[in-house]
Coordinates of C-alpha atoms and ligand atoms in Angstrom, one line a residue:
X1 CA 117.2 111.1 56.7
X2 CA 117.1 108.4 54.1
X3 CA 113.7 108.1 52.6
X4 CA 110.4 106.8 54.0
X5 CA 110.1 103.1 54.6
X6 CA 107.5 100.8 56.0
X7 CA 108.7 99.2 59.2
X8 CA 109.1 95.4 59.3
X9 CA 106.3 93.7 61.2
X10 CA 108.6 92.5 64.0
X11 CA 109.8 96.0 64.7
X12 CA 106.2 97.4 64.7
X13 CA 105.4 94.8 67.3
X14 CA 108.4 95.6 69.4
X15 CA 107.5 99.3 69.4
X16 CA 104.0 98.4 70.4
X17 CA 105.5 96.2 73.1
X18 CA 107.1 99.2 74.6
X19 CA 103.6 100.5 75.4
X20 CA 102.0 97.4 76.6
X21 CA 104.8 95.3 78.0
X22 CA 106.7 97.6 80.3
X23 CA 107.9 94.9 82.7
X24 CA 107.0 91.3 83.7
X25 CA 104.0 92.6 85.7
X26 CA 102.4 93.9 82.5
X27 CA 102.8 90.5 80.9
X28 CA 101.2 89.0 83.9
X29 CA 98.3 91.4 83.8
X30 CA 97.7 90.7 80.1
X31 CA 97.8 87.0 80.5
X32 CA 95.5 86.9 83.6
X33 CA 93.0 89.2 81.9
X34 CA 92.9 86.9 78.9
X35 CA 92.1 84.0 81.2
X36 CA 89.3 86.1 82.8
X37 CA 88.0 86.9 79.4
X38 CA 88.0 83.2 78.5
X39 CA 85.6 82.6 81.4
X40 CA 88.1 80.8 83.7
X41 CA 87.0 79.8 87.1
X42 CA 90.5 78.9 88.3
X43 CA 93.8 80.6 87.4
X44 CA 97.2 79.3 88.3
X45 CA 100.1 81.8 88.1
X46 CA 103.7 80.6 88.2
X47 CA 106.6 83.1 88.3
X48 CA 110.3 82.7 88.3
X49 CA 112.8 85.4 89.2
X50 CA 110.3 88.2 89.5
X51 CA 108.8 87.1 86.2
X52 CA 111.9 88.0 84.3
X53 CA 112.7 84.4 83.8
X54 CA 109.2 83.1 83.4
X55 CA 105.6 84.2 83.6
X56 CA 103.1 81.4 83.2
X57 CA 99.4 81.6 83.5
X58 CA 97.2 78.5 83.3
X59 CA 93.4 78.6 83.2
X60 CA 90.3 76.4 82.8
X61 CA 88.6 78.8 80.4
X62 CA 87.1 78.1 77.0
X63 CA 90.4 77.5 75.3
X64 CA 91.7 78.4 71.8
X65 CA 90.9 76.2 68.8
X66 CA 93.8 74.5 67.2
X67 CA 93.6 76.3 64.0
X68 CA 93.4 79.7 65.8
X69 CA 96.6 79.3 67.8
X70 CA 98.7 81.2 65.2
X71 CA 96.1 83.9 65.1
X72 CA 96.2 84.4 68.8
X73 CA 99.8 85.6 68.4
X74 CA 99.1 87.8 65.3
X75 CA 98.8 91.5 65.7
X76 CA 95.3 93.0 65.8
X77 CA 93.8 89.6 66.0
X78 CA 91.1 89.3 68.6
X79 CA 88.0 87.3 69.3
X80 CA 86.5 90.0 71.4
X81 CA 85.2 92.8 69.2
X82 CA 84.2 92.9 65.6
X83 CA 83.1 96.4 65.0
X84 CA 83.3 99.9 66.3
X85 CA 79.9 99.4 67.8
X86 CA 81.3 96.6 69.9
X87 CA 84.1 98.8 71.0
X88 CA 81.7 101.3 72.5
X89 CA 80.2 98.8 74.9
X90 CA 83.2 96.6 75.4
X91 CA 82.8 94.4 78.5
X92 CA 85.9 92.2 78.2
X93 CA 89.3 93.1 79.7
X94 CA 91.1 92.8 76.3
X95 CA 89.9 94.0 72.9
X96 CA 92.9 95.4 71.1
X97 CA 94.3 92.1 70.0
X98 CA 97.9 93.2 70.4
X99 CA 99.0 91.9 73.8
X100 CA 100.1 88.4 72.8
X101 CA 101.7 89.6 69.6
X102 CA 103.6 92.3 71.5
X103 CA 104.7 90.0 74.2
X104 CA 105.8 87.3 71.6
X105 CA 107.9 89.9 69.8
X106 CA 110.1 90.4 72.9
X107 CA 110.2 86.9 74.5
X108 CA 109.8 83.2 74.0
X109 CA 106.1 82.3 74.2
X110 CA 104.4 78.9 74.3
X111 CA 100.7 78.4 74.3
X112 CA 99.0 75.1 74.9
X113 CA 95.2 75.0 74.8
X114 CA 92.2 72.9 74.4
X115 CA 88.6 73.8 73.8
X116 CA 85.6 71.8 75.1
X117 CA 84.8 70.4 71.7
X118 CA 88.3 69.4 70.8
X119 CA 89.3 65.8 71.1
X120 CA 92.7 66.8 72.3
X121 CA 94.9 69.8 72.9
X122 CA 97.4 71.7 70.7
X123 CA 100.3 73.9 71.3
X124 CA 102.4 76.5 69.5
X125 CA 105.6 78.3 70.4
X126 CA 107.0 81.6 69.2
X127 CA 110.4 83.1 69.7
X128 CA 110.7 86.8 68.9
X129 CA 107.5 86.5 67.0
X130 CA 108.8 83.6 64.8
X131 CA 106.0 81.2 65.0
X132 CA 106.7 77.5 65.3
X133 CA 104.5 74.6 64.1
X134 CA 101.2 73.7 65.8
X135 CA 101.7 70.4 67.5
X136 CA 99.4 68.1 69.5
X137 CA 99.4 68.5 73.3
X138 CA 97.9 66.4 76.1
X139 CA 95.8 68.6 78.4
X140 CA 92.4 69.3 79.8
X141 CA 90.1 72.2 78.7
X142 CA 91.7 75.6 79.1
X143 CA 94.9 77.4 78.2
X144 CA 98.4 77.7 79.5
X145 CA 100.5 80.6 78.2
X146 CA 104.1 80.7 79.2
X147 CA 106.3 83.7 78.6
X148 CA 110.1 83.1 79.1
X149 CA 113.1 85.4 79.0
X150 CA 111.4 88.7 78.6
X151 CA 113.4 91.1 76.4
X152 CA 115.9 88.4 75.4
X153 CA 116.2 90.0 72.0
X154 CA 116.0 93.6 73.0
X155 CA 118.9 94.3 75.4
X156 CA 118.1 98.0 75.7
X157 CA 114.8 97.2 77.2
X158 CA 116.2 94.5 79.4
X159 CA 118.4 97.1 81.1
X160 CA 115.3 98.8 82.4
X161 CA 114.3 95.8 84.4
X162 CA 115.0 96.3 88.1
X163 CA 116.0 93.8 90.7
X164 CA 114.1 90.5 91.1
X165 CA 112.5 91.8 94.3
X166 CA 111.2 94.9 92.6
X167 CA 109.8 93.1 89.6
X168 CA 108.2 90.5 91.9
X169 CA 106.6 93.3 93.9
X170 CA 105.1 94.7 90.8
X171 CA 103.9 91.3 89.7
X172 CA 102.3 90.7 93.1
X173 CA 100.5 94.1 92.9
X174 CA 99.2 93.4 89.4
X175 CA 98.0 90.0 90.6
X176 CA 96.4 91.6 93.7
X177 CA 94.5 94.1 91.5
X178 CA 93.0 91.5 89.2
X179 CA 92.3 89.1 92.0
X180 CA 90.4 91.9 93.9
X181 CA 88.4 92.7 90.8
X182 CA 87.4 89.0 90.2
X183 CA 86.4 87.5 93.5
X184 CA 84.4 84.8 91.8
X185 CA 87.6 83.3 90.3
X186 CA 90.0 81.2 92.3
X187 CA 93.7 82.1 92.0
X188 CA 97.0 80.8 93.1
X189 CA 100.3 82.6 92.8
X190 CA 103.6 80.8 93.1
X191 CA 107.0 82.6 92.9
X192 CA 110.3 80.7 92.7
X193 CA 108.4 77.5 93.6
X194 CA 107.0 79.1 96.8
X195 CA 103.3 79.6 97.2
X196 CA 102.5 83.3 97.7
X197 CA 98.7 83.4 97.5
X198 CA 95.9 80.8 97.4
X199 CA 92.5 82.4 96.9
X200 CA 89.2 80.6 96.9
X201 CA 86.2 82.2 95.2
X202 CA 84.5 83.3 98.4
X203 CA 83.1 86.8 97.8
X204 CA 84.4 90.3 97.9
X205 CA 84.8 90.7 101.7
X206 CA 86.9 87.5 102.0
X207 CA 88.9 88.4 99.0
X208 CA 89.7 91.9 100.4
X209 CA 90.6 90.4 103.7
X210 CA 92.9 87.9 102.1
X211 CA 94.7 90.5 99.9
X212 CA 94.5 93.8 101.9
X213 CA 94.4 92.4 105.4
X214 CA 91.8 91.9 108.1
X215 CA 92.7 95.3 109.7
X216 CA 91.8 97.1 106.5
X217 CA 88.3 95.7 106.5
X218 CA 87.9 96.2 110.2
X219 CA 88.7 99.8 110.1
X220 CA 86.7 100.6 107.0
X221 CA 83.3 102.0 106.5
X222 CA 81.3 99.9 104.1
X223 CA 80.2 101.8 101.0
X224 CA 77.2 100.7 99.1
X225 CA 75.2 103.2 97.0
X226 CA 73.5 103.3 93.7
X227 CA 71.8 105.8 91.5
X228 CA 70.1 104.4 88.5
X229 CA 72.4 102.0 86.7
X230 CA 75.5 103.3 88.6
X231 CA 76.7 101.5 91.7
X232 CA 79.5 102.0 94.1
X233 CA 80.5 99.4 96.6
X234 CA 83.4 98.5 98.7
X235 CA 85.4 99.8 101.7
X236 CA 86.7 103.2 102.7
X237 CA 88.9 103.3 105.7
X238 CA 87.9 105.5 108.6
X239 CA 90.2 108.5 109.0
X240 CA 91.7 107.6 112.3
X241 CA 93.4 104.6 110.7
X242 CA 94.3 106.1 107.4
X243 CA 97.9 106.7 108.5
X244 CA 98.4 103.2 109.7
X245 CA 99.3 100.4 107.3
X246 CA 100.2 100.8 103.6
X247 CA 98.3 103.4 101.6
X248 CA 95.8 101.3 99.8
X249 CA 93.9 103.0 97.0
X250 CA 92.2 100.6 94.8
X251 CA 89.5 101.7 92.3
X252 CA 87.8 99.4 89.9
X253 CA 85.5 100.4 87.1
X254 CA 83.5 97.6 85.7
X255 CA 86.0 95.1 87.1
X256 CA 89.0 96.9 85.7
X257 CA 91.6 98.5 88.0
X258 CA 91.9 102.1 87.0
X259 CA 93.8 105.2 88.0
X260 CA 91.4 108.0 87.3
X261 CA 91.7 111.6 88.2
X262 CA 88.0 112.3 88.4
X263 CA 87.5 109.4 90.8
X264 CA 90.7 110.1 92.8
X265 CA 89.6 113.7 93.2
X266 CA 86.1 112.7 94.3
X267 CA 87.6 110.5 96.9
X268 CA 89.9 113.3 98.2
X269 CA 86.9 115.5 98.5
X270 CA 85.0 112.9 100.4
X271 CA 87.8 112.7 102.9
X272 CA 88.7 116.3 102.9
X273 CA 86.7 117.3 106.0
X274 CA 87.8 114.5 108.2
X275 CA 91.3 113.6 107.2
X276 CA 94.5 115.3 108.3
X277 CA 95.9 116.9 105.1
X278 CA 99.2 115.0 105.5
X279 CA 97.4 111.7 105.5
X280 CA 96.3 109.6 102.5
X281 CA 92.8 108.1 102.4
X282 CA 92.7 104.3 102.0
X283 CA 90.0 102.6 100.1
X284 CA 89.0 99.7 97.8
X285 CA 86.0 100.6 95.8
X286 CA 84.1 99.1 92.9
X287 CA 82.2 101.3 90.5
X288 CA 79.9 99.6 88.0
X289 CA 78.0 101.3 85.3
X290 CA 76.7 100.7 81.7
X291 CA 79.9 100.1 79.7
X292 CA 78.6 102.6 77.1
X293 CA 79.0 105.4 79.6
X294 CA 82.7 104.9 80.0
X295 CA 85.5 104.8 77.4
X296 CA 88.3 102.4 78.3
X297 CA 90.1 102.8 75.1
X298 CA 92.1 105.8 76.2
X299 CA 95.4 104.1 76.9
X300 CA 97.0 100.8 75.8
X301 CA 97.3 99.6 79.4
X302 CA 93.7 100.5 79.9
X303 CA 94.2 101.9 83.4
X304 CA 92.8 105.2 82.3
X305 CA 89.1 105.7 81.6
X306 CA 87.0 108.5 80.3
X307 CA 83.5 109.0 81.7
X308 CA 80.8 110.3 79.4
X309 CA 79.4 112.4 82.3
X310 CA 82.3 112.8 84.6
X311 CA 80.6 115.5 86.6
X312 CA 77.7 113.3 87.6
X313 CA 80.1 110.4 88.4
X314 CA 82.3 112.7 90.5
X315 CA 79.3 113.9 92.5
X316 CA 77.9 110.4 93.0
X317 CA 81.1 108.9 94.2
X318 CA 81.9 111.8 96.5
X319 CA 78.5 111.7 98.2
X320 CA 78.4 108.0 98.5
X321 CA 81.8 107.9 100.3
X322 CA 81.0 111.0 102.4
X323 CA 77.8 109.4 103.6
X324 CA 79.6 106.2 104.4
X325 CA 82.2 108.0 106.5
X326 CA 79.8 110.4 108.1
X327 CA 78.6 108.2 110.9
X328 CA 77.8 110.0 114.1
X329 CA 79.6 109.2 117.3
X330 CA 76.8 106.9 118.4
X331 CA 76.9 104.8 115.2
X332 CA 80.7 104.5 115.1
X333 CA 82.2 101.4 116.5
X334 CA 84.0 102.3 119.7
X335 CA 87.7 102.6 119.3
X336 CA 89.7 100.9 122.0
X337 CA 92.0 103.4 123.6
X338 CA 94.4 100.6 124.6
X339 CA 94.6 99.6 120.9
X340 CA 95.1 103.2 119.8
X341 CA 97.9 103.9 122.3
X342 CA 99.7 100.8 121.2
X343 CA 99.1 99.0 124.4
X344 CA 98.1 96.0 122.5
X345 CA 97.4 92.8 124.2
X346 CA 100.8 91.5 123.1
X347 CA 102.5 94.2 125.0
X348 CA 100.5 93.8 128.1
X349 CA 101.7 91.6 130.9
X350 CA 100.0 88.2 130.4
X351 CA 97.0 87.4 132.5
X352 CA 97.5 84.9 135.4
X353 CA 100.6 84.6 137.5
X354 CA 102.7 87.7 137.3
X355 CA 106.1 87.5 135.6
X356 CA 109.1 89.3 136.8
X357 CA 108.9 91.7 133.8
X358 CA 105.3 92.6 134.8
X359 CA 106.2 93.1 138.4
X360 CA 109.1 95.4 137.7
X361 CA 108.0 97.0 134.5
X362 CA 107.2 100.7 134.5
X363 CA 103.5 101.4 134.6
X364 CA 101.8 102.4 131.3
X365 CA 100.6 106.0 131.3
X366 CA 98.0 107.5 129.1
X367 CA 99.8 110.6 128.1
X368 CA 99.3 109.9 124.4
X369 CA 101.8 110.8 121.7
X370 CA 100.2 113.8 120.2
X371 CA 101.6 117.3 120.6
X372 CA 98.9 119.9 121.1
X373 CA 98.8 122.3 118.2
X374 CA 96.6 124.8 120.0
X375 CA 98.1 127.6 122.0
X376 CA 97.1 127.3 125.7
X377 CA 95.1 130.2 126.8
X378 CA 94.5 130.1 130.5
X379 CA 92.5 133.2 130.8
X380 CA 89.2 132.4 129.2
X381 CA 86.4 131.5 131.5
X382 CA 84.1 128.6 131.3
X383 CA 81.3 130.9 130.6
X384 CA 82.7 131.4 127.1
X385 CA 82.0 127.8 126.3
X386 CA 78.5 128.0 127.6
X387 CA 77.8 131.1 125.5
X388 CA 79.3 129.5 122.5
X389 CA 76.9 126.6 122.8
X390 CA 74.0 128.9 123.5
X391 CA 74.8 130.9 120.4
X392 CA 73.7 128.3 118.0
X393 CA 70.1 127.9 119.4
X394 CA 70.3 124.2 119.7
X395 CA 68.4 122.2 122.2
X396 CA 70.5 121.7 125.3
X397 CA 70.4 118.8 127.7
X398 CA 71.7 119.8 131.1
X399 CA 72.6 116.8 133.2
X400 CA 73.4 116.6 136.8
X401 CA 76.3 114.5 137.8
X402 CA 75.2 110.9 137.5
X403 CA 75.2 107.9 139.7
X404 CA 76.7 104.7 138.7
X405 CA 73.3 103.2 138.3
X406 CA 72.2 105.2 135.3
X407 CA 75.5 105.7 133.5
X408 CA 75.6 105.3 129.8
X409 CA 72.0 104.5 128.8
X410 CA 71.7 103.7 125.1
X411 CA 70.4 107.2 124.5
X412 CA 73.7 108.6 125.6
X413 CA 76.5 106.3 124.2
X414 CA 79.2 108.7 125.3
X415 CA 78.0 108.6 128.9
X416 CA 78.2 111.3 131.4
X417 CA 81.1 113.6 132.4
X418 CA 82.9 112.8 135.6
X419 CA 85.9 115.1 135.5
X420 CA 88.1 117.3 133.4
X421 CA 91.8 116.4 133.1
X422 CA 94.4 119.2 132.9
X423 CA 92.0 121.4 131.1
X424 CA 92.4 119.3 128.0
X425 CA 90.4 116.1 128.3
X426 CA 86.9 115.4 129.4
X427 CA 86.5 112.1 131.3
X428 CA 83.1 110.5 131.1
X429 CA 81.6 107.2 132.3
X430 CA 79.5 105.1 130.0
X431 CA 78.2 101.6 130.1
X432 CA 81.4 100.1 128.6
X433 CA 83.8 102.0 130.9
X434 CA 85.7 105.3 130.5
X435 CA 85.3 107.7 127.6
X436 CA 88.1 110.2 127.0
X437 CA 87.3 113.3 124.9
X438 CA 89.7 115.8 123.5
X439 CA 87.6 118.9 124.3
X440 CA 89.0 121.2 121.7
X441 CA 89.0 118.7 118.9
X442 CA 85.5 117.6 119.6
X443 CA 84.2 121.1 119.9
X444 CA 85.9 122.1 116.7
X445 CA 84.1 119.5 114.8
X446 CA 80.7 120.6 116.3
X447 CA 81.3 124.2 115.5
X448 CA 82.4 123.3 112.0
X449 CA 79.3 121.2 111.2
X450 CA 77.2 124.1 112.5
X451 CA 79.0 126.6 110.4
X452 CA 78.3 124.5 107.4
X453 CA 74.6 124.5 108.2
X454 CA 74.7 128.2 108.8
X455 CA 76.6 128.8 105.6
X456 CA 74.0 127.0 103.5
X457 CA 71.7 130.0 104.3
X458 CA 73.9 132.9 105.0
X459 CA 76.0 133.2 108.0
X460 CA 74.5 135.9 110.3
X461 CA 76.8 138.7 111.3
X462 CA 77.4 139.7 114.8
X463 CA 78.2 143.5 114.8
X464 CA 81.0 144.5 117.2
X465 CA 80.4 147.4 119.5
X466 CA 84.0 148.3 119.2
X467 CA 85.6 147.5 115.9
X468 CA 88.8 145.5 116.0
X469 CA 91.5 147.0 114.0
X470 CA 94.8 145.5 113.0
X471 CA 97.8 146.3 110.8
X472 CA 97.5 144.5 107.5
X473 CA 99.8 143.8 104.5
X474 CA 98.9 145.4 101.2
X475 CA 97.8 142.1 99.8
X476 CA 95.5 141.5 102.7
X477 CA 93.9 144.9 102.2
X478 CA 93.6 144.1 98.5
X479 CA 92.0 140.8 99.3
X480 CA 89.2 142.5 101.3
X481 CA 88.3 144.6 98.3
X482 CA 88.6 141.7 95.9
X483 CA 86.7 139.1 97.9
X484 CA 84.1 141.3 99.6
X485 CA 81.3 139.0 98.6
X486 CA 83.0 135.9 100.0
X487 CA 83.6 137.7 103.3
X488 CA 80.0 138.8 103.4
X489 CA 78.8 135.3 102.8
X490 CA 81.0 134.1 105.6
X491 CA 79.5 136.6 108.0
X492 CA 82.3 139.2 108.1
X493 CA 82.2 142.9 108.0
X494 CA 85.7 144.0 107.3
X495 CA 86.9 147.2 105.6
X496 CA 90.2 149.2 105.2
X497 CA 90.6 152.3 107.3
X498 CA 94.0 153.1 105.8
X499 CA 96.5 151.7 103.3
X500 CA 97.8 149.3 105.9
X501 CA 95.0 149.0 108.5
X502 CA 91.8 146.9 108.5
X503 CA 88.9 147.2 110.7
X504 CA 86.6 144.3 111.7
X505 CA 83.1 145.6 112.4
X506 CA 81.3 142.3 112.4
X507 CA 82.1 138.6 112.7
X508 CA 80.1 135.4 112.1
X509 CA 77.4 135.2 114.8
X510 CA 78.2 131.5 115.6
X511 CA 81.7 132.7 116.5
X512 CA 80.8 135.8 118.3
X513 CA 83.2 135.2 121.2
X514 CA 86.2 134.5 119.1
X515 CA 89.1 136.9 118.8
X516 CA 87.8 139.0 116.0
X517 CA 91.1 140.2 114.6
X518 CA 92.8 136.8 114.8
X519 CA 89.7 135.2 113.1
X520 CA 89.6 137.8 110.3
X521 CA 93.3 137.5 109.8
X522 CA 93.2 133.7 109.5
X523 CA 90.3 133.8 107.0
X524 CA 92.1 136.5 104.9
X525 CA 95.2 134.4 104.9
X526 CA 93.2 131.4 103.5
X527 CA 91.5 133.6 100.9
X528 CA 94.9 134.9 99.7
X529 CA 96.3 131.3 99.6
X530 CA 93.4 129.9 97.7
X531 CA 93.4 132.7 95.1
X532 CA 90.5 133.6 92.7
X533 CA 86.9 133.5 93.7
X534 CA 86.2 130.2 91.8
X535 CA 88.9 128.5 93.8
X536 CA 87.3 130.0 96.9
X537 CA 84.0 128.5 96.2
X538 CA 85.6 125.1 95.9
X539 CA 87.5 125.6 99.2
X540 CA 84.7 127.0 101.2
X541 CA 84.9 124.1 103.6
X542 CA 88.5 124.8 104.3
X543 CA 87.5 128.4 105.2
X544 CA 84.8 127.2 107.5
X545 CA 87.3 124.8 109.1
X546 CA 89.7 127.6 109.7
X547 CA 86.9 129.6 111.3
X548 CA 85.8 126.6 113.4
X549 CA 89.3 126.2 114.8
X550 CA 89.2 129.8 116.0
X551 CA 85.8 129.4 117.4
X552 CA 86.3 126.2 119.3
X553 CA 86.9 126.0 123.0
X554 CA 90.6 126.2 123.8
X555 CA 92.5 123.8 125.9
X556 CA 93.1 124.8 129.5
X557 CA 89.7 126.2 130.0
X558 CA 87.9 124.7 132.9
X559 CA 84.4 123.3 132.2
X560 CA 81.7 122.5 134.6
X561 CA 79.9 119.2 134.5
X562 CA 76.9 120.8 132.8
X563 CA 79.0 122.1 130.0
X564 CA 80.9 118.9 129.6
X565 CA 77.7 116.9 129.4
X566 CA 76.4 119.4 126.8
X567 CA 79.5 118.7 124.8
X568 CA 79.0 115.0 125.0
X569 CA 75.3 115.4 123.9
X570 CA 76.3 117.6 121.0
X571 CA 79.0 115.1 119.9
X572 CA 76.3 112.4 119.8
X573 CA 74.2 114.5 117.6
X574 CA 76.9 115.7 115.3
X575 CA 77.9 113.9 112.1
X576 CA 81.5 112.9 111.8
X577 CA 82.0 113.7 115.5
X578 CA 84.6 111.0 115.7
X579 CA 87.3 113.2 114.1
X580 CA 88.1 116.8 114.3
X581 CA 88.4 118.8 111.1
X582 CA 92.0 117.9 110.8
X583 CA 91.4 114.2 111.0
X584 CA 92.5 113.8 114.6
X585 CA 90.3 111.6 116.7
X586 CA 88.1 113.3 119.2
X587 CA 87.4 110.6 121.6
X588 CA 88.4 107.1 122.8
X589 CA 86.7 104.4 124.7
X590 CA 88.7 102.7 127.4
X591 CA 86.6 99.7 128.4
X592 CA 86.5 98.0 131.7
X593 CA 88.2 95.1 130.0
X594 CA 91.0 97.4 128.9
X595 CA 91.4 98.6 132.4
X596 CA 91.3 95.1 133.8
X597 CA 94.0 94.1 131.5
X598 CA 96.1 97.0 132.6
X599 CA 95.7 96.1 136.2
X600 CA 96.0 92.3 135.4
X601 CA 92.7 91.9 137.1
X602 CA 91.0 88.6 136.3
X603 CA 87.2 89.2 136.0
Ligands
ADP701 N1 93.8 82.3 78.1 C1 93.1 82.4 76.9 N2 92.0 81.6 76.7 C2 91.3 81.7 75.6 N3 91.6 82.5 74.5 C3 92.7 83.3 74.7 C4 93.5 83.3 75.9 N4 94.5 84.2 75.7 C5 94.4 84.7 74.5 N5 93.3 84.2 73.8 C6 92.8 84.5 72.5 O1 93.9 85.2 71.8 C7 93.3 86.5 71.3 C8 94.4 87.5 71.4 O2 94.8 87.9 72.7 P1 95.4 89.3 73.0 O3 96.6 89.5 72.2 O4 95.6 89.4 74.5 O5 94.3 90.3 72.5 P2 92.9 90.7 73.2 O6 92.8 90.1 74.6 O7 92.9 92.2 73.1 O8 91.8 90.1 72.3 C9 92.2 86.8 72.2 O9 91.2 87.6 71.6 C10 91.6 85.4 72.5 O10 90.8 85.0 71.4
MG702 MG1 94.3 90.3 76.0

């Protein structure tokens, strides 16, 4: 080492630039945010070569006074806060006063601006933080900041830039985030002289449709909840569609795009029950709260936040989204089976005169694409299912087979059973047409929701006349001793009768017809997987889901019309009945119009 020295100003800025100005997209973000902070109502973005050649942002905001132009480029110069007190309640996007200085230290910047009061505009240029003269410029009110040749003076940094296509993709994403957060502002985005986006200020829904696609909005549940001064609004995609389309996870806090662990976790929890674990939830949500309750000064890029009461926010967000997604089968918009099975209109033979392709084409079959995960068990009688239903002491509605005349009244949106297909699907007729139900998936959800209710009290135990014993691993035996309380609470009576043998003497009453040993095994497996009892608490729902899977009616069991109708009625009365616990759909509607299209039948 060679003694301590104060770093030259330019180097300090360049070091800071490493934090704020990672790539062209970060320049773009900072510039657009400045325009928003300046109260712009229209922002025009022009990019060349993925922003590496040029990032230019023009706005019609309040402008910068001529004599302040050099200050805008100085480090730690800001018009947005004056004191620590201001920092605590900061409502602007920027406040650190270092973005422009950092950007200017690693590029060629020019700023032209005019305030409302000024008789004419002025401009300034800077190259590697070397400020030029302020000169007059002809322009309307507002500001244009142009950043050219990013990293022209820092070749080491330049090497980290990726291809034009990659940098452009990052820029577009940065643009999308800000444009989503500010639907009251009009935006245009042009890349290499080609228009990419033109967005009118037309409200959140229109903005989301324009940027995330119509399908996203169509398949989303609307979220709108508030508690005191905290509000959450936006869209959360229904689970059946979560796998389709790109994973969209947009979270905004007070108009700022954030990546926050507390919120992301709350969202995962909200989806946990209904989304297949391999799938990602998709959402675009806006949280607003008193700025004093959230610290945005955690990270230079300001994408991280810190909530003063993270626990309360977590709970609020989780419940708000859970509620939005927990629509019962009757509230949920019917899903077109043709759409789900990919027999979209485009693939169907056109209406009207038949084409050769249509005449000779192979018929579409509704075999679906999904492999059945459940083992087929041909032995169990239908009575099992009836007993299972009876076990929960719920009002039952027994229906006789229906005539066409009274099919699908509004009280019974899933209609009435007409047949069972291959021991797997229930076919029902409702007003719209045909309803297809995956019997196991649907019943699994019903059992699960009931278990949750039962667990809130204490799951009653059904003692077994003959204990079920099974050979267990040492760790399983240990888990029984260690997690006795949890097993009690879940309605199990299990104890070791030898170093490697467990006896099940009681199982949860709601599942009294399940295979006791297999059920106990599965639950012990989960308990071991999840570890300590605090983890168990948090994963209670997963345990209940495991139990529900064991308790639900298996495929290949024949059901009578009465039982099938009871299943339909229970689905209508059960929250989240549209998906099984693993996020698979439980039923589809095949409308008469769908059928007509399949048969090319003009109506
Ligand atoms: N588009 C703009 N319109 C009006 N003023 C601007 C604009 N861009 C920058 N400024 C001014 O330059 C200052 C410095 O900007 P910046 O370096 O991004 O810091 P910060 O946004 O954190 O204040 C801002 O505080 C603002 O006064
Ligand atoms: Mg700024």
